[in-house]
Amino acid sequence: MKIGIIGTGYVGLPTGVGLAELGNEVVCIDKDEEKIKSLKSGKVTIFEDGLEDLFKKNIQNEKLKFTSSMEEGVKNADVVIIAVGTPPHPVTKEADMKYIHQAAEELAQYINGYTVVATKSTVPVGTGDEIEAIIKKTNSKAEFDVVSLPEFLREGFAIHDFFEPDRIVVGTNSPKATEVIKKLYEPFEGKAEILFVKRKSSETIKYASNAFLAMKIHYINEMADFCEKSGADVFEVAKGMGLDNRIGKRFLNPGPGYGGSCFPKDTNAMAYMGKKYGAPLSLIEATIRGNDLRKTQMAMRIIKAVEGIDNPKIAIWGLAFKNGTDDVRESPAMQIVEQLLKNNARLCVYDPKAVANAKKILGDKVEYASSELKAVKNADAVAVLTEWDEFSKVDLQELKKQMKTPKIVDLRNMLKEKNPVNMGFEYYCIGAN
Ligand code: NAD
């Protein structure tokens, strides 16, 4: 099939690469000329495991093309996928729809023959109706249907999740569009559940899922606080809870709070919609408040660990919002770093992938190290903020040798099993004493 994808970010690019690998002819469109220039020259613009090889392979076999021209990407397409950002509105925190509306208006002009317009961006309930109206108004002759195709990929695992999805959700009110989408997802038949629902249900499924996961994270974080005070151990509690199939093991790791480009904005957008429709979502509202507060609480733990030390140097391990990605958007690690800076902390930071993105925000306010051991040289404490695998493999003897004062504030509980206390570290983890 011929597919146009509008937006080549963390969703659009892996989706384009994946669909090309399945044999479709894909044209990725972005209005960011720099991004397109880089992609055209064969350079991937984001880090995702396994992305680069497939990207290069499909450019070479001419299944994957890049352009900044909407016309080029849309005019021959059977399916046009919208994957532009839906950032939070700075004041109301509802989803800001300006990029979606713009994309709909721009693509409408080039629709040529029956085209399915599929929204992969996370969008509020009723957006399908809005896009439909915009296209009709801009191009009254256009033959098209709008479907909702929410994206569930996890950053850091985008390629894996593209080829091995848990489920594919399609929201459509049109039998004709249903046939087109069935053909698009034919390679997944028998591999993943493909759920066809009403367009508004599909739009809601995405927000309801993300808000539920965010609540689960916040729940175990509050449980961790409870365990610290009561003398229980949150690891044991999480394990015991997770063995219940109704609860499940995943998303029960306590930490510094959820972040990233999705959970914070999607919980806020869902809470906003609850108010808008007169159906308040109090659990989600409490989750948002608690998660915001958590970052400050975590920064305070680090500050407390170096209390009494004159002009302490703190090493930071991890800046990305989670492992496997270079994305620092709404990263708890970055928010904690900012709070530490407000408290005049002297920081040396390290992240295996996210330093370039972090530098754009932190500039020269921190020192940058090229490895975890270089970051801790003469440090009075190290704070583990992102769950990169390599942090759990660090040699504690070597770590101790490099540090001025052996203190670890492990907000990801990555070193607990190595028993740092036995090796002479002052060690603080989450949810256990
Ligand atoms: P992103 O900011 O990384 O990428 C969006 C891209 O769209 C940018 O490159 C931008 O230049 C481009 N763009 C904006 N308007 C355009 C236009 N009119 N024409 C052409 N290009 C345009 O965003 P993202 O992280 O890929 O997220 C996209 C959407 O997918 C959001 O709604 C997000 O909530 C949703 N989503 C994201 C993830 C994730 O893990 N990042 C997962 C699931 C869903």
XYZ file of C-alpha atoms and ligand atoms in Angstrom:
477
model
C 0.000 0.000 0.000
C 1.031 3.623 -0.395
C 1.276 5.433 2.908
C 1.996 9.031 3.853
C 3.005 9.782 7.444
C 2.787 13.325 8.753
C 5.306 13.919 11.548
C 8.569 12.005 11.830
C 9.109 12.089 15.580
C 9.235 9.292 18.139
C 6.022 7.803 16.740
C 6.065 8.750 13.054
C 9.591 7.589 12.280
C 9.449 4.069 13.802
C 5.957 3.637 12.317
C 7.188 4.666 8.873
C 10.208 2.390 9.091
C 8.063 -0.527 10.312
C 5.435 -0.113 7.598
C 8.168 0.109 4.934
C 9.746 -3.080 6.290
C 6.354 -4.788 5.823
C 6.548 -3.928 2.123
C 4.512 -0.732 1.928
C 5.683 2.341 0.036
C 6.064 4.968 2.725
C 6.621 8.693 2.424
C 7.380 10.452 5.714
C 6.544 14.138 5.817
C 7.811 16.698 8.302
C 7.748 20.459 8.263
C 11.017 20.518 10.166
C 13.428 20.970 7.248
C 16.490 20.137 9.353
C 14.978 16.804 10.359
C 14.125 15.957 6.761
C 17.591 16.962 5.602
C 19.176 14.668 8.151
C 16.800 11.757 7.384
C 17.327 12.166 3.641
C 21.066 12.011 4.151
C 20.644 8.665 5.904
C 20.969 9.885 9.511
C 18.323 8.813 12.036
C 17.133 11.661 14.232
C 16.161 9.694 17.362
C 17.658 6.778 19.224
C 15.564 3.595 19.203
C 16.979 0.118 19.488
C 16.983 -1.573 16.052
C 15.726 1.505 14.214
C 18.863 2.494 12.318
C 19.398 -0.815 10.469
C 15.804 -1.024 9.245
C 15.839 2.666 8.366
C 18.940 2.263 6.175
C 17.717 -0.963 4.602
C 14.378 0.522 3.571
C 15.864 3.723 2.208
C 18.159 1.591 0.097
C 15.350 -0.555 -1.311
C 13.335 2.630 -1.933
C 10.406 1.689 0.293
C 11.045 4.662 2.558
C 11.245 8.285 1.468
C 11.332 11.622 3.256
C 9.976 14.986 2.225
C 8.898 18.339 3.585
C 6.254 18.611 0.876
C 2.764 17.658 2.012
C 1.721 17.255 -1.614
C 4.427 14.689 -2.333
C 3.465 12.611 0.694
C -0.308 12.758 0.366
C -1.278 12.840 -3.314
C -0.746 9.120 -4.033
C -1.425 7.735 -0.568
C -4.075 5.108 0.233
C -3.619 5.902 3.907
C -2.361 9.150 5.444
C -1.265 8.757 9.051
C -1.185 11.824 11.285
C 1.584 11.515 13.903
C 2.192 15.119 14.923
C 2.544 16.283 18.505
C -0.373 17.076 20.820
C 1.471 18.927 23.600
C -0.256 20.189 26.717
C -1.781 23.645 26.509
C 0.426 25.848 28.712
C -2.504 27.125 30.790
C -5.367 24.609 30.753
C -3.181 21.494 30.222
C -5.744 20.164 27.727
C -4.250 18.694 24.540
C -3.163 21.523 22.271
C -4.635 20.687 18.890
C -2.909 23.275 16.727
C -0.602 20.798 14.963
C -3.465 18.371 14.308
C -5.698 21.095 12.888
C -2.854 22.449 10.760
C -1.985 18.991 9.433
C -5.642 18.271 8.591
C -5.977 21.542 6.707
C -2.725 21.020 4.819
C -3.317 17.395 3.865
C -6.901 18.083 2.765
C -5.710 20.044 -0.244
C -3.860 17.069 -1.731
C -6.293 14.219 -1.184
C -6.627 12.504 -4.508
C -9.008 9.532 -4.811
C -10.399 7.656 -1.801
C -8.001 8.109 1.137
C -8.145 6.923 4.723
C -6.859 9.548 7.138
C -5.705 7.802 10.300
C -4.887 9.620 13.534
C -1.983 8.057 15.423
C -1.395 11.104 17.579
C -3.035 10.888 20.989
C -6.090 13.087 20.612
C -9.144 14.039 22.698
C -12.490 12.374 22.169
C -14.235 13.895 19.189
C -11.054 14.797 17.268
C -12.026 12.442 14.434
C -15.168 14.539 13.949
C -13.100 17.728 13.961
C -10.616 16.429 11.380
C -13.492 15.276 9.191
C -15.048 18.763 9.325
C -11.733 20.507 8.551
C -11.053 18.304 5.520
C -14.596 18.757 4.184
C -14.365 22.530 4.631
C -10.938 22.762 2.961
C -11.643 20.396 0.088
C -15.321 19.706 -0.498
C -14.504 17.193 -3.259
C -12.227 15.009 -1.154
C -13.236 11.358 -0.881
C -12.045 10.152 2.493
C -12.748 8.611 5.879
C -11.113 9.465 9.178
C -10.155 6.621 11.508
C -8.538 6.582 14.932
C -5.433 4.404 15.166
C -3.972 5.051 18.612
C -0.324 4.256 19.156
C 0.725 2.156 22.145
C 4.454 1.826 21.467
C 6.843 2.285 24.364
C 9.740 4.627 23.692
C 12.951 2.628 23.776
C 11.085 -0.407 22.448
C 9.383 1.231 19.484
C 10.610 -1.218 16.860
C 9.927 -4.249 19.029
C 6.445 -2.942 19.833
C 5.717 -2.155 16.193
C 6.314 -5.767 15.153
C 5.011 -7.417 18.349
C 2.080 -5.295 19.501
C -0.097 -6.435 22.426
C -3.104 -5.152 20.541
C -4.084 -2.942 17.631
C -7.058 -0.669 18.196
C -8.941 0.816 15.271
C -11.738 3.334 15.715
C -13.909 3.701 12.672
C -17.514 4.250 11.765
C -16.948 3.383 8.078
C -17.075 -0.153 6.559
C -14.977 1.056 3.593
C -12.208 2.368 5.838
C -12.396 -0.845 7.890
C -11.447 -2.852 4.798
C -8.464 -0.576 4.062
C -7.161 -0.797 7.642
C -7.684 -4.590 7.669
C -5.427 -4.799 4.628
C -2.833 -2.532 6.260
C -2.709 -4.766 9.335
C -2.957 -8.085 7.479
C 0.628 -9.030 8.520
C -0.491 -8.910 12.172
C -3.492 -11.222 11.786
C -3.206 -14.095 14.238
C -0.282 -12.361 15.981
C -2.095 -9.583 17.796
C -5.694 -8.859 18.697
C -7.075 -6.295 16.253
C -9.960 -4.539 17.919
C -12.401 -2.539 15.809
C -14.457 -0.075 17.866
C -16.344 3.194 17.526
C -14.018 6.111 16.757
C -14.755 7.863 20.054
C -14.105 4.662 22.014
C -10.755 4.260 20.306
C -9.784 7.839 21.155
C -10.737 7.156 24.784
C -8.921 3.796 24.995
C -5.560 5.502 24.500
C -6.060 8.067 27.292
C -7.754 5.595 29.622
C -4.821 3.169 29.202
C -2.101 5.748 29.827
C -3.920 7.228 32.802
C -4.364 3.745 34.292
C -0.649 2.968 33.929
C 0.276 6.328 35.450
C -2.036 5.576 38.390
C -0.407 2.170 38.842
C 3.030 3.801 39.031
C 1.819 6.401 41.470
C 0.110 3.733 43.543
C 3.308 1.742 44.051
C 5.224 4.956 44.765
C 2.795 5.807 47.557
C 3.022 2.222 48.755
C 6.828 2.627 48.804
C 6.486 5.684 51.054
C 4.171 3.682 53.293
C 6.641 0.781 53.462
C 9.508 3.093 54.431
C 7.481 4.388 57.361
C 5.922 1.100 58.431
C 8.985 -1.126 58.134
C 7.642 -3.269 55.280
C 9.646 -3.783 52.074
C 7.990 -2.547 48.886
C 9.842 -5.141 46.761
C 8.262 -7.936 48.723
C 4.924 -6.177 48.681
C 5.078 -5.590 44.898
C 6.084 -9.200 44.296
C 3.225 -10.477 46.406
C 0.755 -8.170 44.681
C 2.049 -8.950 41.196
C 1.488 -12.676 41.605
C -2.226 -11.932 41.476
C -3.088 -12.162 37.778
C -5.766 -9.521 38.199
C -3.051 -7.041 39.217
C -0.058 -8.223 37.189
C 3.666 -7.733 37.851
C 4.372 -4.850 35.509
C 4.442 -1.170 36.478
C 4.995 -2.045 40.120
C 8.544 -0.667 40.349
C 8.742 2.292 42.696
C 10.807 5.244 41.500
C 11.057 9.009 41.219
C 7.679 9.376 39.510
C 6.452 8.901 35.967
C 7.496 11.228 33.170
C 8.111 11.302 29.451
C 6.208 12.933 26.663
C 3.019 10.909 27.240
C 1.932 10.108 30.802
C 2.103 13.638 32.250
C 0.359 15.250 29.303
C -2.172 12.457 28.789
C -3.235 12.330 32.447
C -3.699 16.094 32.391
C -5.630 15.980 29.122
C -7.873 13.179 30.433
C -8.549 15.052 33.692
C -9.433 18.118 31.621
C -11.850 16.071 29.516
C -13.464 14.665 32.662
C -14.223 18.200 33.812
C -15.375 19.221 30.335
C -17.890 16.390 30.146
C -19.016 16.826 33.765
C -17.570 13.455 34.780
C -14.676 14.319 37.123
C -11.859 11.773 37.187
C -10.739 12.127 40.781
C -8.281 9.207 40.785
C -6.438 10.689 37.828
C -6.456 14.151 39.421
C -4.936 12.737 42.636
C -2.308 10.891 40.591
C -1.251 14.087 38.823
C -0.917 15.998 42.087
C 1.008 13.209 43.794
C 3.357 12.664 40.880
C 4.177 16.380 40.626
C 5.041 16.493 44.301
C 7.165 13.358 44.105
C 9.932 14.982 42.052
C 10.418 17.651 44.771
C 10.393 14.993 47.480
C 13.053 13.031 45.594
C 15.269 16.095 45.086
C 15.000 16.760 48.819
C 16.195 13.224 49.581
C 19.340 13.868 47.578
C 19.936 17.223 49.257
C 19.437 15.629 52.658
C 22.020 12.953 51.862
C 24.750 15.593 51.455
C 23.598 17.832 54.296
C 26.511 19.207 56.287
C 29.026 18.798 53.442
C 30.503 22.076 52.256
C 29.767 22.742 48.551
C 29.033 19.074 47.818
C 29.506 17.565 44.382
C 26.658 15.291 43.325
C 26.979 12.845 40.443
C 23.815 12.192 38.455
C 23.348 8.892 36.681
C 20.593 9.131 34.110
C 18.767 12.031 32.457
C 16.396 10.272 30.044
C 12.873 9.776 31.340
C 13.470 6.033 31.206
C 16.050 3.591 29.878
C 16.386 2.823 26.177
C 15.667 6.336 24.931
C 17.381 9.689 24.452
C 14.122 11.503 25.256
C 14.267 13.929 28.174
C 10.800 15.423 27.751
C 9.139 15.705 31.202
C 11.884 13.474 32.528
C 11.746 13.087 36.328
C 15.561 13.013 36.226
C 15.698 16.404 34.499
C 13.111 17.868 36.882
C 15.118 16.624 39.863
C 18.313 18.073 38.343
C 16.585 21.445 37.895
C 15.488 21.406 41.540
C 18.975 20.498 42.708
C 20.341 23.408 40.673
C 17.846 25.753 42.328
C 19.392 24.596 45.602
C 22.841 25.551 44.272
C 24.063 21.956 43.966
C 27.266 21.257 42.023
C 26.394 18.514 39.531
C 28.256 16.214 37.187
C 25.808 14.314 34.971
C 26.022 11.201 32.845
C 23.527 9.433 30.615
C 24.379 6.820 27.965
C 22.092 8.364 25.302
C 20.399 11.560 26.444
C 23.258 13.996 27.032
C 22.814 15.812 23.704
C 19.136 16.460 24.401
C 19.793 17.366 28.040
C 22.483 19.866 27.017
C 19.904 21.850 25.063
C 18.111 22.478 28.376
C 20.849 22.450 31.007
C 23.578 24.156 28.970
C 26.632 24.877 31.080
C 24.786 24.768 34.396
C 26.178 21.270 34.998
C 29.349 19.378 34.189
C 29.037 16.468 31.730
C 30.861 13.156 32.054
C 31.419 10.500 29.414
C 30.948 7.514 31.729
C 29.340 6.717 35.060
C 32.710 6.302 36.748
C 34.021 9.602 35.385
C 30.885 11.314 36.722
C 31.514 10.162 40.290
C 35.142 11.301 40.492
C 35.484 13.120 43.840
C 31.710 13.184 44.261
C 30.096 13.342 47.672
C 27.058 11.406 46.489
C 25.721 9.714 43.397
C 22.022 9.802 42.548
C 20.645 7.087 40.254
C 17.769 8.665 38.357
C 17.203 6.534 35.219
C 17.079 2.734 35.128
C 19.840 2.131 32.543
C 21.006 -1.477 32.809
C 24.670 -0.492 32.943
C 24.183 1.213 36.316
C 23.311 -2.079 37.963
C 26.506 -3.633 36.562
C 28.855 -1.073 38.051
C 31.721 -2.377 40.202
C 31.011 -0.995 43.659
C 34.655 -1.262 44.770
C 35.668 0.904 41.825
C 32.805 3.285 42.522
C 33.921 3.698 46.107
C 37.492 4.342 45.017
C 36.406 7.195 42.737
C 34.096 8.948 45.192
C 35.057 11.391 47.896
C 32.218 10.292 50.158
C 30.563 6.923 49.460
C 26.890 7.864 49.380
C 24.314 6.488 46.962
C 20.775 7.788 46.551
C 19.265 5.087 44.399
C 15.886 6.329 43.183
C 15.596 3.334 40.821
C 16.661 0.658 43.318
C 19.266 -0.621 40.870
C 22.100 -1.345 43.277
C 20.130 -2.737 46.188
C 20.913 -6.355 45.359
C 24.651 -5.656 45.517
C 24.223 -4.718 49.145
C 26.159 -1.429 49.086
C 25.801 -0.973 52.852
C 27.981 -4.040 53.426
C 30.657 -2.410 51.293
C 30.732 0.742 53.366
C 28.321 2.922 51.390
C 25.688 5.106 52.919
C 22.814 3.830 50.789
C 19.298 5.182 50.310
C 16.792 3.340 48.155
C 13.044 3.596 47.694
C 10.459 1.736 49.717
C 12.661 -0.244 52.098
C 15.051 0.412 54.959
P 7.361 14.468 18.189
O 7.305 15.855 18.694
O 8.574 13.630 18.428
O 7.110 14.489 16.610
C 6.115 15.228 15.992
C 6.630 15.674 14.633
O 5.555 16.225 13.886
C 7.708 16.756 14.683
O 8.846 16.297 13.966
C 7.068 17.960 13.980
O 7.991 18.736 13.260
C 6.058 17.284 13.085
N 4.945 18.131 12.644
C 4.124 18.897 13.398
N 3.201 19.497 12.612
C 3.430 19.097 11.347
C 2.821 19.365 10.088
N 1.751 20.163 9.985
N 3.341 18.790 8.993
C 4.411 17.994 9.066
N 5.032 17.681 10.224
C 4.549 18.232 11.358
O 6.071 13.732 18.767
P 5.896 12.169 19.134
O 6.535 11.842 20.431
O 6.234 11.363 17.936
O 4.319 12.117 19.382
C 3.389 12.269 18.344
C 2.014 11.900 18.864
O 1.987 10.505 19.207
C 1.571 12.660 20.110
O 0.191 12.887 20.060
C 1.872 11.688 21.222
O 1.059 11.881 22.346
C 1.553 10.361 20.562
N 2.260 9.204 21.145
C 3.576 9.307 21.472
C 4.239 8.196 21.985
C 5.698 8.287 22.379
O 6.180 7.332 22.986
N 6.407 9.345 22.044
C 3.565 6.985 22.150
C 2.238 6.903 21.760
C 1.594 8.030 21.259
